[in-house]
Amino acid sequence: MAKQEDVFKKVISHAKEYGFIFPSSEIYDGLSAVYDYGQNGAELKNNIKQYWWKAMVQLNENIVGIDSAILMHPTTWKASGHVDAFNDPLIDNKDSKKRFRADVLVEDYCLKIEEKEKKEIEKAAKRFGESFDKDQFVATNPKVLEYKTKREAILSRLARSLENEDLADVKALIEELEIADPDTGSKNWTEVRQFNLMFGTKLGASADSAMDLYLRPETAQGIFVNFLNVQKTSRHKLPFGIAQIGKAFRNEIVARQFIFRMREFEQMEMQFFVAPGTELEFYEQWKQKRLNWHLALGLGDDNYRFHDHEKLAHYANAAADIEFNFPFGFKELEGIHSRTDFDLKAHEEFSGRKLQIFDPERNENYVPYVVETSVGLDRLFLALFSHCLRDETLEDGSERTVLSLPPALAPIKAAILPLMKKDGLAEYAEQIFNDLKYDFNLFYEEKDAIGKRYRRQDAIGTPYCITIDHDSLTNHTVTIRDRDTMQQERVPVSELRRIIDEKTSFRNLLAKI
Ligand code: ATP
């Protein structure tokens, strides 16, 4: 555990030191759970967006993308159920005065049981060696079964209590399990109460005429209210999808996990509109498609898993998370929800407008059903960043820190490094830079020893370093150094564009989906 915490601390400090992520308004001591992306962070974030946008909009002829406003008519949030039901159960510790999400306290307790299960399995695997049959062990070992049954019973009771809004039972569960404040060990809890996560704001200049608004807590509603506009102007028939990337705001109760849980964050959401009765088939398809999209990033298949929801949101008839193995354990990265016709029907009711489509095959009008895929851009950033950051000891005993990002997502694709400034090397290097800059985001640097410059590029994940030396001036070749293998190769300058493109283009990444 201590090791995982160290990894996470290193991730946070590296992100700051190398211009990826800064605490917001840091000169005023920051703002809790709000972060700014620096020069390298903004590039990485833009590349992640591109990967998603291309996979969704460009590769699917029946998905289009929009960009709706953050501020929406307040009735939107009444219709969507957010005013009444976008709550989290909150509990305070009376001694430490710290605030927690009651459901997360219980879920974390269950994660600890799961860890114990895993330890039993690992121990047995060691004991039995080659002949170990994991499935059989999990199905029959009394200890593992006891842990599993206990965990499942707790989670289903939690789900039931939350569904029935029985907050007293959530408190009772916390007491029965003797859950303590993780930092202080205190079990002196307040009652559990609901807390609405939406940020309120006002539209208009004068106090009396001002209208109460909310900052959107999800981007999805901007898609729903535009559903007919897009359908009519794009002339798509069902099934078709609308994609969007944008900011969302939630006044999260607990926000202590860096960019995993922020108060201002970005979502990449797609609503897929389908004929009623076909939604579960599309739901299964999108679960698999979205998992494949993540797997193509190459962070390791074992680092992803599905978690099917026990407690369904008020709008869903099926829901699952894709969880990623973050430095603090498996947590939600993306949600896939079969949202039924809940949202469009509610908007019909509250707006008095018809949000229906004519289906020529069925010869009837109806409100489409919706399958949603919703991934947090910042969470994906964290997954990539924390997984790809590692320290390596090299053959000569020296150390390097390398950020082995998928090359297509790297903030900088190649660094152009004249060995020295004089003798015309800088001028030649600039010429190469100016030629390649239209195709790739490059970095130019002539200061410091070349080894130091390589290390700095490794630390921000630059796939290639291109060094211009004296021979370059006469034979028009340069050395190109690969971030991961650290191998250097001498290549003609005329080949650079092809070589960099081959490794860093989105084409390769998208072809793996
Ligand atoms: P959680 O259970 O972790 O609060 P959620 O189930 O409320 O998340 P959704 O409403 O399904 O999340 O939102 C879709 C995606 O948006 C999530 O999978 C996550 O990646 C991202 N997301 C949600 N809340 C935050 C947040 N506060 N900070 C960063 N990303 C978030």
Tab-separated table of N, CA and C and ligand atoms in Angstrom, residues 33 82 86 88 101 103-104 107 197 217-218 248-252 254-255 257-269 309 315 320-322 326 331-337 339 372-380, ligand 1:
chain	number	residue	atom	x	y	z
A	33	ALA	N	-9.614	20.728	-5.348
A	33	ALA	CA	-10.088	19.850	-6.433
A	33	ALA	C	-10.318	20.569	-7.762
A	82	HIS	N	-31.953	16.023	-12.125
A	82	HIS	CA	-30.780	16.418	-11.340
A	82	HIS	C	-31.133	17.305	-10.145
A	86	PHE	N	-29.794	14.464	-7.978
A	86	PHE	CA	-28.351	14.365	-8.205
A	86	PHE	C	-27.614	14.593	-6.890
A	88	ASP	N	-25.404	12.956	-3.416
A	88	ASP	CA	-24.558	11.914	-2.844
A	88	ASP	C	-24.829	11.866	-1.351
A	101	ARG	N	-18.070	10.627	1.724
A	101	ARG	CA	-19.241	10.045	1.080
A	101	ARG	C	-19.511	8.726	1.762
A	103	ASP	N	-21.364	6.204	0.991
A	103	ASP	CA	-21.290	5.002	0.142
A	103	ASP	C	-19.839	4.624	-0.153
A	104	VAL	N	-18.978	5.638	-0.283
A	104	VAL	CA	-17.565	5.342	-0.593
A	104	VAL	C	-16.876	4.703	0.620
A	107	GLU	N	-17.862	1.180	0.357
A	107	GLU	CA	-17.208	0.530	-0.796
A	107	GLU	C	-15.715	0.296	-0.522
A	197	LEU	N	-25.158	17.933	-5.815
A	197	LEU	CA	-23.809	18.225	-6.311
A	197	LEU	C	-23.743	19.356	-7.331
A	217	PRO	N	-23.825	19.591	-14.787
A	217	PRO	CA	-23.085	18.530	-14.088
A	217	PRO	C	-22.738	17.366	-15.013
A	218	GLU	N	-23.237	17.394	-16.241
A	218	GLU	CA	-22.878	16.396	-17.266
A	218	GLU	C	-23.133	17.039	-18.623
A	248	ALA	N	-17.769	19.758	-17.302
A	248	ALA	CA	-18.889	19.495	-16.395
A	248	ALA	C	-18.420	19.907	-14.998
A	249	PHE	N	-19.388	20.229	-14.162
A	249	PHE	CA	-19.063	20.765	-12.834
A	249	PHE	C	-19.844	20.007	-11.766
A	250	ARG	N	-19.152	19.546	-10.745
A	250	ARG	CA	-19.850	18.882	-9.631
A	250	ARG	C	-19.203	19.303	-8.325
A	251	ASN	N	-20.063	19.703	-7.388
A	251	ASN	CA	-19.546	20.120	-6.090
A	251	ASN	C	-19.299	18.874	-5.250
A	252	GLU	N	-18.272	18.109	-5.628
A	252	GLU	CA	-18.009	16.813	-5.009
A	252	GLU	C	-17.784	16.965	-3.504
A	254	VAL	N	-16.153	14.786	-1.441
A	254	VAL	CA	-14.768	14.470	-1.110
A	254	VAL	C	-13.963	14.538	-2.389
A	255	ALA	N	-12.927	15.311	-2.381
A	255	ALA	CA	-12.134	15.448	-3.592
A	255	ALA	C	-10.669	15.464	-3.188
A	257	GLN	N	-8.325	13.117	-4.487
A	257	GLN	CA	-7.539	12.187	-5.301
A	257	GLN	C	-7.050	12.848	-6.577
A	258	PHE	N	-6.478	14.031	-6.425
A	258	PHE	CA	-5.845	14.725	-7.549
A	258	PHE	C	-6.886	14.861	-8.654
A	259	ILE	N	-6.542	14.567	-9.920
A	259	ILE	CA	-7.519	14.798	-10.989
A	259	ILE	C	-8.497	13.640	-11.155
A	260	PHE	N	-8.491	12.676	-10.241
A	260	PHE	CA	-9.484	11.600	-10.338
A	260	PHE	C	-10.882	12.152	-10.034
A	261	ARG	N	-10.968	12.975	-9.019
A	261	ARG	CA	-12.268	13.550	-8.674
A	261	ARG	C	-12.115	15.064	-8.540
A	262	MET	N	-12.587	15.769	-9.553
A	262	MET	CA	-12.426	17.220	-9.577
A	262	MET	C	-13.785	17.893	-9.473
A	263	ARG	N	-13.759	19.172	-9.173
A	263	ARG	CA	-15.035	19.908	-9.139
A	263	ARG	C	-15.341	20.494	-10.517
A	264	GLU	N	-14.317	20.728	-11.301
A	264	GLU	CA	-14.499	21.133	-12.705
A	264	GLU	C	-13.702	20.135	-13.535
A	265	PHE	N	-14.368	19.432	-14.439
A	265	PHE	CA	-13.667	18.395	-15.203
A	265	PHE	C	-14.257	18.305	-16.604
A	266	GLU	N	-13.679	17.418	-17.410
A	266	GLU	CA	-14.190	17.296	-18.773
A	266	GLU	C	-14.682	15.886	-19.042
A	267	GLN	N	-15.772	15.819	-19.768
A	267	GLN	CA	-16.334	14.513	-20.139
A	267	GLN	C	-16.302	14.353	-21.654
A	268	MET	N	-16.199	13.117	-22.086
A	268	MET	CA	-16.346	12.799	-23.507
A	268	MET	C	-17.526	11.830	-23.559
A	269	GLU	N	-18.645	12.340	-24.038
A	269	GLU	CA	-19.879	11.543	-23.962
A	269	GLU	C	-20.465	11.329	-25.350
A	309	HIS	N	-23.403	-2.430	-12.573
A	309	HIS	CA	-24.005	-1.713	-11.444
A	309	HIS	C	-25.063	-2.531	-10.723
A	315	TYR	N	-32.462	6.767	-14.301
A	315	TYR	CA	-32.811	6.756	-15.715
A	315	TYR	C	-32.426	5.465	-16.440
A	320	ALA	N	-22.910	-0.223	-16.614
A	320	ALA	CA	-21.635	-0.832	-16.204
A	320	ALA	C	-20.553	0.235	-16.241
A	321	ASP	N	-19.544	0.032	-15.430
A	321	ASP	CA	-18.370	0.899	-15.491
A	321	ASP	C	-17.234	0.107	-16.112
A	322	ILE	N	-16.371	0.812	-16.838
A	322	ILE	CA	-15.066	0.236	-17.152
A	322	ILE	C	-14.151	0.794	-16.072
A	326	PHE	N	-5.957	2.148	-11.127
A	326	PHE	CA	-5.232	3.388	-10.792
A	326	PHE	C	-4.227	3.088	-9.673
A	331	LYS	N	-10.814	1.671	-10.104
A	331	LYS	CA	-11.882	2.675	-9.944
A	331	LYS	C	-12.473	3.008	-11.311
A	332	GLU	N	-13.652	3.600	-11.268
A	332	GLU	CA	-14.369	3.914	-12.513
A	332	GLU	C	-13.602	4.883	-13.411
A	333	LEU	N	-13.520	4.485	-14.678
A	333	LEU	CA	-12.913	5.337	-15.692
A	333	LEU	C	-13.989	5.811	-16.667
A	334	GLU	N	-14.890	4.901	-17.006
A	334	GLU	CA	-15.937	5.221	-17.979
A	334	GLU	C	-17.239	4.545	-17.566
A	335	GLY	N	-18.345	5.214	-17.842
A	335	GLY	CA	-19.650	4.607	-17.572
A	335	GLY	C	-20.369	4.324	-18.884
A	336	ILE	N	-21.005	3.160	-18.973
A	336	ILE	CA	-21.831	2.838	-20.145
A	336	ILE	C	-23.230	2.556	-19.610
A	337	HIS	N	-24.189	3.357	-20.087
A	337	HIS	CA	-25.523	3.291	-19.487
A	337	HIS	C	-26.581	3.116	-20.556
A	339	ARG	N	-29.929	4.260	-21.037
A	339	ARG	CA	-30.705	5.300	-20.335
A	339	ARG	C	-32.188	5.268	-20.677
A	372	GLU	N	-25.655	5.321	-23.629
A	372	GLU	CA	-24.670	6.385	-23.413
A	372	GLU	C	-23.302	5.791	-23.089
A	373	THR	N	-22.258	6.395	-23.674
A	373	THR	CA	-20.903	6.083	-23.196
A	373	THR	C	-20.310	7.387	-22.684
A	374	SER	N	-19.748	7.344	-21.483
A	374	SER	CA	-19.302	8.591	-20.857
A	374	SER	C	-17.976	8.373	-20.151
A	375	VAL	N	-16.936	8.979	-20.709
A	375	VAL	CA	-15.607	8.788	-20.112
A	375	VAL	C	-15.054	10.127	-19.639
A	376	GLY	N	-14.420	10.112	-18.485
A	376	GLY	CA	-13.831	11.329	-17.937
A	376	GLY	C	-12.470	11.549	-18.576
A	377	LEU	N	-12.325	12.706	-19.214
A	377	LEU	CA	-11.060	13.013	-19.888
A	377	LEU	C	-9.909	13.077	-18.879
A	378	ASP	N	-10.172	13.712	-17.738
A	378	ASP	CA	-9.119	13.873	-16.740
A	378	ASP	C	-8.736	12.521	-16.121
A	379	ARG	N	-9.760	11.671	-15.942
A	379	ARG	CA	-9.457	10.341	-15.389
A	379	ARG	C	-8.628	9.524	-16.356
A	380	LEU	N	-8.900	9.685	-17.632
A	380	LEU	CA	-8.122	8.956	-18.622
A	380	LEU	C	-6.687	9.490	-18.651
B	1	ATP	P1	-18.233	8.459	-9.500
B	1	ATP	O1	-19.074	7.277	-9.101
B	1	ATP	O2	-16.757	8.174	-9.519
B	1	ATP	O3	-18.587	9.725	-8.793
B	1	ATP	P2	-20.099	8.842	-11.589
B	1	ATP	O4	-20.645	7.461	-11.719
B	1	ATP	O5	-20.862	9.867	-10.865
B	1	ATP	O6	-18.593	8.769	-11.021
B	1	ATP	P3	-20.751	9.542	-14.253
B	1	ATP	O7	-21.840	10.453	-13.863
B	1	ATP	O8	-21.086	8.214	-14.842
B	1	ATP	O9	-19.748	9.366	-13.025
B	1	ATP	O10	-19.774	10.344	-15.214
B	1	ATP	C1	-19.116	9.737	-16.305
B	1	ATP	C2	-17.611	9.841	-16.185
B	1	ATP	O11	-17.211	11.175	-15.854
B	1	ATP	C3	-17.022	8.993	-15.074
B	1	ATP	O12	-16.814	7.668	-15.504
B	1	ATP	C4	-15.725	9.691	-14.781
B	1	ATP	O13	-14.701	9.257	-15.672
B	1	ATP	C5	-16.033	11.140	-15.067
B	1	ATP	N1	-16.237	11.880	-13.818
B	1	ATP	C6	-17.344	11.914	-13.058
B	1	ATP	N2	-17.178	12.696	-11.996
B	1	ATP	C7	-15.919	13.186	-12.086
B	1	ATP	C8	-15.150	14.081	-11.286
B	1	ATP	N3	-15.647	14.642	-10.204
B	1	ATP	N4	-13.878	14.361	-11.678
B	1	ATP	C9	-13.356	13.811	-12.798
B	1	ATP	N5	-14.040	12.970	-13.589
B	1	ATP	C10	-15.301	12.653	-13.248
